[in-house]
Coordinates of C-alpha atoms in Angstrom, one line a residue:
M1 CA 22.0 -33.9 3.4
Y2 CA 24.7 -33.0 0.6
K3 CA 25.0 -29.5 1.8
V4 CA 23.8 -28.6 -1.8
R5 CA 21.6 -25.5 -2.4
R6 CA 18.9 -25.1 -4.7
N7 CA 20.8 -22.1 -6.2
Q8 CA 23.9 -23.6 -6.3
A9 CA 26.4 -22.4 -8.7
I10 CA 26.5 -21.4 -12.8
L11 CA 28.1 -23.7 -15.6
Q12 CA 28.4 -21.6 -18.6
I13 CA 31.0 -21.0 -21.3
D14 CA 32.8 -17.7 -21.4
E15 CA 34.7 -15.9 -24.4
T16 CA 37.6 -17.8 -24.0
S17 CA 35.3 -21.0 -25.1
F18 CA 36.4 -22.8 -21.8
V19 CA 33.5 -24.1 -19.3
Y20 CA 34.0 -22.0 -16.0
V21 CA 31.5 -22.5 -12.8
Q22 CA 30.6 -19.6 -10.4
P23 CA 29.0 -19.8 -7.3
I24 CA 25.6 -18.1 -6.9
N25 CA 26.1 -16.9 -3.5
D26 CA 28.5 -17.0 -0.7
K27 CA 26.7 -19.7 1.2
S28 CA 27.4 -22.1 -0.9
I29 CA 30.0 -24.5 -1.0
T30 CA 31.9 -25.0 -4.4
M31 CA 35.5 -26.7 -4.8
V32 CA 37.7 -26.8 -7.8
N33 CA 40.3 -29.7 -7.3
G34 CA 39.9 -29.4 -3.5
D35 CA 39.9 -25.4 -3.3
K36 CA 36.8 -23.6 -2.2
I37 CA 36.1 -21.1 -4.8
S38 CA 34.4 -17.8 -4.6
G39 CA 34.3 -16.3 -8.0
K40 CA 34.3 -17.4 -11.1
R41 CA 36.8 -20.4 -11.9
V42 CA 37.7 -21.6 -15.6
F43 CA 38.2 -24.9 -16.7
N44 CA 41.6 -24.7 -18.7
Q45 CA 42.7 -28.0 -18.6
S46 CA 41.1 -31.2 -19.9
S47 CA 39.3 -32.4 -16.6
A48 CA 38.9 -31.4 -13.1
Q49 CA 37.4 -32.3 -9.8
L50 CA 34.2 -30.4 -8.8
A51 CA 32.6 -30.8 -5.4
F52 CA 29.1 -29.3 -4.5
G53 CA 29.0 -29.7 -1.0
T54 CA 29.7 -33.1 -0.7
L55 CA 28.8 -34.0 -4.2
C56 CA 32.1 -34.8 -6.0
Y57 CA 32.1 -35.3 -9.9
R58 CA 35.2 -35.6 -12.4
I59 CA 34.7 -33.3 -15.3
Q60 CA 36.1 -33.4 -18.7
Y61 CA 35.6 -32.2 -22.3
A62 CA 33.6 -34.2 -24.0
R63 CA 34.8 -35.9 -27.4
G64 CA 32.5 -33.4 -29.2
S65 CA 34.5 -30.5 -28.3
Y66 CA 37.4 -31.5 -29.9
A67 CA 35.3 -31.7 -33.6
N68 CA 36.4 -29.3 -36.2
D69 CA 33.3 -27.7 -36.5
Y70 CA 32.9 -27.2 -32.4
P71 CA 34.6 -23.5 -32.4
S72 CA 31.8 -22.5 -34.9
R73 CA 29.2 -23.8 -32.6
V74 CA 30.8 -22.2 -29.4
K75 CA 30.7 -19.1 -31.7
R76 CA 27.0 -18.8 -32.6
Y77 CA 26.2 -19.9 -28.8
L78 CA 28.2 -17.3 -27.6
D79 CA 26.4 -14.8 -30.3
E80 CA 22.9 -15.9 -30.0
H81 CA 22.5 -16.7 -26.5
L82 CA 25.0 -14.8 -24.5
K83 CA 25.5 -11.7 -26.8
I84 CA 29.3 -12.1 -26.6
P85 CA 30.4 -11.0 -29.9
T86 CA 34.0 -12.9 -31.1
T87 CA 35.7 -14.5 -33.8
L88 CA 36.6 -17.7 -34.8
L89 CA 40.4 -16.5 -34.9
E90 CA 40.2 -15.3 -31.3
L91 CA 38.5 -18.7 -30.3
S92 CA 41.3 -20.5 -31.9
L93 CA 43.9 -18.8 -29.4
T94 CA 42.0 -20.8 -26.7
P95 CA 41.0 -24.3 -28.2
T96 CA 40.1 -27.2 -25.8
P97 CA 42.6 -27.9 -23.8
S98 CA 44.6 -30.8 -24.9
E99 CA 43.9 -34.5 -23.2
N100 CA 47.9 -34.8 -23.1
S101 CA 49.8 -33.4 -20.5
S102 CA 49.3 -29.7 -20.2
I103 CA 52.2 -27.1 -20.1
T104 CA 52.0 -24.7 -17.2
I105 CA 54.3 -21.9 -16.2
G106 CA 53.4 -20.4 -12.9
Q107 CA 49.4 -20.0 -12.9
W108 CA 49.5 -20.1 -16.5
T109 CA 48.6 -23.1 -18.8
V110 CA 49.7 -22.9 -22.3
S111 CA 46.7 -23.1 -24.7
A112 CA 48.1 -22.9 -28.0
G113 CA 51.2 -23.9 -29.3
T114 CA 53.7 -21.6 -30.6
V115 CA 52.2 -18.7 -32.5
G116 CA 55.2 -16.4 -33.0
K117 CA 59.0 -16.0 -33.3
G118 CA 61.1 -12.9 -32.5
A119 CA 64.9 -12.7 -32.2
S120 CA 64.6 -13.0 -28.7
G121 CA 62.4 -15.7 -27.9
M122 CA 59.2 -18.1 -28.9
V123 CA 55.5 -16.7 -28.3
S124 CA 52.7 -19.1 -27.0
I125 CA 49.1 -18.3 -25.5
A126 CA 48.2 -19.4 -22.1
S127 CA 45.6 -18.7 -19.6
N128 CA 44.6 -18.7 -16.2
V129 CA 41.7 -20.4 -14.1
L130 CA 40.2 -17.0 -14.0
G131 CA 39.8 -16.7 -18.1
Q132 CA 42.8 -14.3 -18.5
R133 CA 44.2 -15.0 -21.9
V134 CA 48.0 -13.7 -22.5
A135 CA 51.2 -14.0 -24.6
L136 CA 53.8 -16.2 -23.1
K137 CA 57.1 -15.4 -24.6
R138 CA 60.2 -17.8 -24.0
V139 CA 63.5 -16.0 -23.9
Q140 CA 67.0 -18.2 -22.9
V141 CA 68.9 -16.3 -20.9
G142 CA 72.2 -17.5 -22.1
R143 CA 75.7 -15.6 -21.1
D144 CA 73.6 -12.3 -21.4
R145 CA 71.7 -12.3 -18.3
E146 CA 72.5 -8.7 -17.4
R147 CA 70.6 -8.1 -21.1
T148 CA 67.3 -10.0 -20.1
R149 CA 67.4 -8.1 -16.7
K150 CA 67.5 -4.7 -18.3
V151 CA 64.8 -5.8 -20.9
Q152 CA 62.4 -6.6 -18.0
A153 CA 63.2 -4.0 -16.3
K154 CA 62.2 -1.7 -19.2
L155 CA 58.9 -3.6 -20.1
E156 CA 58.0 -3.1 -16.6
K157 CA 58.4 0.5 -16.8
L158 CA 56.7 0.5 -20.0
A159 CA 53.7 -1.7 -18.4
A160 CA 53.5 0.9 -15.5
L161 CA 53.3 3.9 -17.8
C162 CA 50.4 2.3 -20.2
Q163 CA 48.9 1.5 -16.7
M164 CA 48.8 5.0 -15.3
K165 CA 47.7 6.5 -18.8
N166 CA 45.0 4.1 -19.5
E167 CA 46.7 3.2 -22.9
N168 CA 45.8 -0.6 -24.5
R169 CA 47.4 -0.4 -27.3
L170 CA 51.0 -1.7 -26.3
L171 CA 51.8 -4.9 -25.8
R172 CA 51.9 -4.9 -21.3
L173 CA 54.0 -6.9 -19.3
I174 CA 52.2 -8.8 -16.5
E175 CA 55.2 -10.5 -14.8
G176 CA 58.3 -12.3 -15.6
I177 CA 58.8 -16.1 -14.5
T178 CA 62.2 -17.9 -14.4
D179 CA 62.9 -21.4 -13.8
D180 CA 66.5 -20.3 -12.2
V181 CA 65.8 -17.9 -9.2
R182 CA 69.7 -18.0 -7.9
S183 CA 70.8 -16.7 -11.5
A184 CA 73.2 -19.6 -11.4
N185 CA 72.4 -21.7 -14.7
R186 CA 73.2 -20.1 -18.4
L187 CA 70.7 -22.3 -19.9
A188 CA 67.8 -21.0 -17.7
D189 CA 64.6 -19.7 -19.3
V190 CA 62.7 -16.4 -18.7
W191 CA 59.1 -16.2 -19.2
F192 CA 57.6 -12.6 -20.3
V193 CA 53.8 -12.8 -19.3
Q194 CA 52.1 -10.3 -21.4
E195 CA 48.7 -9.2 -22.6
P196 CA 46.7 -8.4 -24.8
A197 CA 47.1 -11.7 -26.7
A198 CA 47.1 -10.8 -30.3
Q199 CA 44.7 -12.9 -32.7
E200 CA 47.2 -12.8 -35.5
V201 CA 49.4 -10.4 -36.9
L202 CA 49.3 -7.5 -39.7
S203 CA 51.4 -9.4 -42.2
T204 CA 48.6 -12.4 -42.0
T205 CA 46.0 -10.3 -42.7
L206 CA 47.3 -8.7 -45.5
T207 CA 48.1 -12.8 -47.1
R208 CA 44.3 -13.5 -46.1
G209 CA 43.0 -10.7 -48.2
L210 CA 41.2 -8.7 -45.4
F211 CA 42.5 -5.5 -47.1
K212 CA 39.9 -5.7 -49.8
Q213 CA 40.2 -3.3 -53.4
G214 CA 39.3 -0.2 -54.2
Q215 CA 38.2 2.4 -52.0
D216 CA 37.2 0.0 -49.6
R217 CA 41.1 -1.1 -49.4
I218 CA 41.9 2.8 -48.7
S219 CA 39.6 3.1 -46.1
I220 CA 40.8 -0.2 -44.1
V221 CA 44.3 1.4 -44.7
T222 CA 43.5 4.6 -43.4
T223 CA 41.8 3.1 -40.1
V224 CA 44.6 0.5 -39.4
L225 CA 47.4 3.6 -40.0
V226 CA 45.4 5.7 -37.9
D227 CA 45.4 3.2 -35.1
I228 CA 49.2 2.3 -35.2
L229 CA 50.1 6.0 -35.3
G230 CA 48.0 6.9 -32.3
A231 CA 49.8 4.2 -30.3
T232 CA 53.2 5.3 -31.6
N233 CA 52.4 8.9 -30.4
F234 CA 51.7 8.0 -27.2
L235 CA 55.3 6.3 -27.2
H236 CA 56.6 9.6 -28.7
Q237 CA 54.8 11.8 -26.1
N238 CA 56.1 10.0 -23.4
R239 CA 59.6 10.2 -25.1
W240 CA 60.0 6.5 -26.3
I241 CA 61.1 5.3 -29.5
H242 CA 59.6 1.5 -30.5
G243 CA 62.7 0.8 -32.7
D244 CA 61.4 -2.2 -34.7
L245 CA 58.2 -1.2 -36.3
K246 CA 57.4 -3.9 -38.9
P247 CA 53.6 -5.9 -39.7
V248 CA 54.8 -8.7 -37.9
N249 CA 55.3 -6.6 -34.5
I250 CA 51.8 -5.2 -35.1
G251 CA 49.1 -7.5 -33.6
I252 CA 45.8 -7.4 -34.2
R253 CA 43.4 -7.2 -31.2
T254 CA 39.8 -6.8 -33.4
W255 CA 39.3 -7.1 -36.8
T256 CA 35.1 -6.9 -37.7
S257 CA 33.2 -5.1 -39.9
E258 CA 32.5 -2.4 -37.3
C259 CA 35.9 -2.0 -35.7
I260 CA 39.4 -2.5 -36.1
S261 CA 42.0 -2.4 -33.6
V262 CA 45.5 -3.2 -33.2
V263 CA 48.7 -3.2 -30.5
L264 CA 52.2 -2.7 -30.8
L265 CA 54.4 -5.8 -29.9
D266 CA 57.8 -6.6 -29.2
L267 CA 58.8 -3.7 -27.3
D268 CA 62.2 -5.6 -26.1
D269 CA 64.3 -3.4 -28.1
A270 CA 62.5 0.0 -27.2
E271 CA 64.7 2.9 -25.9
E272 CA 64.0 6.4 -24.5
S273 CA 64.2 9.4 -26.9
P274 CA 67.1 11.8 -27.0
F275 CA 66.1 15.0 -25.8
A276 CA 64.7 17.5 -28.1
G277 CA 67.2 18.3 -31.0
R278 CA 69.5 15.8 -30.1
H279 CA 70.0 12.3 -31.5
H280 CA 71.2 8.9 -30.7
P281 CA 74.0 7.8 -32.5
A282 CA 73.9 5.5 -35.7
R283 CA 74.8 1.8 -34.3
P284 CA 75.0 0.0 -38.0
G285 CA 73.5 -3.7 -37.6
T286 CA 72.3 -3.6 -34.2
G287 CA 68.7 -2.7 -34.0
G288 CA 65.5 -2.6 -36.7
T289 CA 64.8 -5.0 -39.6
I290 CA 65.9 -4.4 -42.9
G291 CA 63.4 -2.9 -45.3
W292 CA 62.0 -1.0 -42.5
L293 CA 65.1 0.5 -40.9
A294 CA 65.2 4.4 -41.5
P295 CA 68.1 5.5 -43.4
E296 CA 69.5 7.6 -40.5
R297 CA 69.6 4.8 -38.3
E298 CA 72.7 3.2 -40.2
M299 CA 74.1 6.8 -41.3
T300 CA 74.4 9.4 -38.9
G301 CA 72.0 9.7 -36.1
Y302 CA 68.2 8.7 -35.2
N303 CA 65.4 9.9 -32.8
E304 CA 61.7 8.6 -32.6
L305 CA 61.3 10.1 -36.6
A306 CA 62.8 6.6 -37.2
D307 CA 59.7 5.0 -36.1
I308 CA 57.6 7.1 -38.8
W309 CA 59.5 5.9 -41.6
S310 CA 58.9 2.4 -40.4
I311 CA 55.1 3.1 -40.6
G312 CA 55.5 4.9 -43.7
V313 CA 56.9 2.1 -45.4
M314 CA 53.8 -0.3 -43.8
A315 CA 51.9 2.0 -45.1
I316 CA 52.7 1.9 -48.6
E317 CA 53.3 -2.2 -48.1
L318 CA 49.3 -1.8 -47.0
I319 CA 48.1 0.0 -50.0
W320 CA 50.1 -1.9 -52.6
G321 CA 49.9 -5.4 -50.9
R322 CA 53.5 -5.9 -51.2
H323 CA 56.7 -4.2 -49.7
P324 CA 57.9 -1.0 -52.1
W325 CA 61.7 -1.6 -52.0
R326 CA 62.4 -4.7 -50.4
Q327 CA 66.5 -5.7 -50.3
V328 CA 67.8 -8.4 -48.9
K329 CA 70.8 -6.2 -47.8
N330 CA 70.6 -3.1 -46.3
P331 CA 71.4 -0.3 -48.6
W332 CA 72.6 2.5 -46.0
R333 CA 75.1 0.0 -44.1
P334 CA 78.9 1.2 -45.1
G335 CA 80.5 -1.3 -47.1
S336 CA 81.5 -2.0 -50.8
E337 CA 78.2 -2.8 -51.9
A338 CA 76.8 0.4 -50.4
S339 CA 76.5 2.6 -53.6
V340 CA 75.0 0.0 -55.9
L341 CA 72.4 -0.8 -53.3
Q342 CA 71.7 2.5 -52.6
K343 CA 71.2 3.3 -56.3
E344 CA 68.5 0.6 -56.4
F345 CA 66.8 2.0 -53.4
H346 CA 66.7 5.1 -55.2
E347 CA 65.2 3.5 -58.3
M348 CA 62.4 1.9 -56.4
Y349 CA 61.9 4.5 -53.6
G350 CA 61.3 7.1 -57.0
E351 CA 58.8 4.4 -58.5
A352 CA 56.9 4.8 -55.2
V353 CA 57.0 8.0 -54.7
D354 CA 55.3 8.5 -58.2
A355 CA 52.9 6.1 -57.3
L356 CA 51.7 7.6 -54.3
N357 CA 51.3 11.0 -55.9
K358 CA 48.8 9.2 -58.2
L359 CA 46.7 8.6 -55.0
H360 CA 43.4 9.9 -55.1
D361 CA 42.9 10.1 -51.3
E362 CA 44.9 13.5 -50.7
A363 CA 44.9 12.8 -47.1
L364 CA 46.4 9.6 -47.2
R365 CA 48.9 10.5 -50.1
E366 CA 50.2 13.7 -48.3
T367 CA 50.4 11.4 -44.7
V368 CA 52.2 8.8 -46.4
L369 CA 54.6 11.0 -48.6
G370 CA 55.6 12.6 -45.2
M371 CA 56.3 9.9 -43.1
V372 CA 58.9 8.5 -46.1
R373 CA 60.8 11.8 -46.3
H374 CA 64.4 11.5 -45.9
P375 CA 67.8 13.3 -46.1
Y376 CA 69.3 11.7 -48.8
A377 CA 66.4 11.8 -51.3
E378 CA 67.0 12.7 -54.7
T379 CA 64.1 15.2 -54.3
T380 CA 64.0 18.8 -52.7
A381 CA 60.2 17.5 -51.5
Q382 CA 61.2 14.3 -50.3
R383 CA 64.5 15.7 -48.6
E384 CA 61.9 17.9 -46.4
S385 CA 61.4 16.9 -42.5
R386 CA 59.6 13.9 -41.8
L387 CA 56.5 14.3 -40.1
T388 CA 55.9 13.8 -36.5
A389 CA 53.2 11.0 -35.4
K390 CA 50.7 14.1 -34.1
E391 CA 51.2 15.7 -37.3
A392 CA 50.3 12.6 -39.7
L393 CA 47.4 12.2 -37.2
R394 CA 46.2 15.4 -37.9
L395 CA 46.5 15.4 -41.8
L396 CA 44.4 12.2 -41.5
G397 CA 41.7 14.3 -39.5
R398 CA 42.3 12.1 -36.3
A399 CA 44.7 14.4 -34.2
E400 CA 44.8 12.6 -30.6
D401 CA 44.2 15.8 -28.2
D402 CA 42.5 14.1 -25.1
E403 CA 43.8 11.4 -22.5
N404 CA 41.1 9.2 -23.6
A405 CA 42.4 8.5 -27.5
S406 CA 43.4 5.1 -26.9
K407 CA 39.6 4.0 -25.5
R408 CA 37.9 5.0 -28.8
H409 CA 36.7 2.4 -31.0
K410 CA 38.0 2.8 -34.5
R411 CA 34.9 2.4 -36.9
L412 CA 34.9 1.6 -40.7

């Protein structure tokens, strides 16, 4: 009479902490918000209409799902009953849908407010009815519409490369969405939908004390460094430069006692590498971030080894827990203060090199020293050629010599 089968559908919680419904077979009629479904449908909004045959229900998240301890209870349920490992940090990306009006962009519903802010836009976390979780970057086009178009084309090219090579350590563009399809409005927005949605960034893991102390810290630093170098090596092997590597642009995909893995974020300023033996001309003040910017980017010319300098600075930061020579102004930019700033830099750089030379872990010591070599150093050893990503990985005993390197788990 009601066209409901004995085994109609499954109602369950998935790894996002959202409830979902899934028909058991093709013969059962299950509808969500008036649409017949044949596969899993996630409830990523606070309420919905659900029909089994001719029986109709209005379902909504109960008050208890908004309680402070709800994520902990969901995590315990996923771990113990569904054998789905997750973290509270990961669950925080998709909290119980708000009872207020939700923000929807295309197929994506914003689940967590602004989680990051870059030079070109604000980043939120969103999900769709399939349970796919993404980073949603909102960019205001402004007057330079052509630049936004070029950035999107570049991100599409990199995403295709990652898909072809099965590389999952770079943030990948899924689609671009605009509210101005006729390209007539200067105040229009473009949303870049990207995945994976990172739980947090490297800078926050430092402030939260996740790097521990002593030999445990060295082990964690090495693990993180290998993953960053592996992703960067992939870029360099395919003739790309990231151009702005720093702790806030390293996303954390997984951080547990068994496994740590990262993803490189914010590829908006990535550029193709120059041909072998050549360099891009220096363009002072047009890219990178002071503190992680390689000297040659402002002085003479640069190639993909500018990324290695940035990783070397991050490595020292991870070892020490602070930036080794953070200066408010760029010491390498031409100007009246350049000589004073460079003198300050050389003093701090020398102290950092001396401290690194006392590091007991030989592989990590030689790797980091090799990554922060630069042509203006005061010692002959530090003026030698900078290590490549591949050479650094080899020194750490983790040479990437197969196409499936990006799929290997990084065990502690």
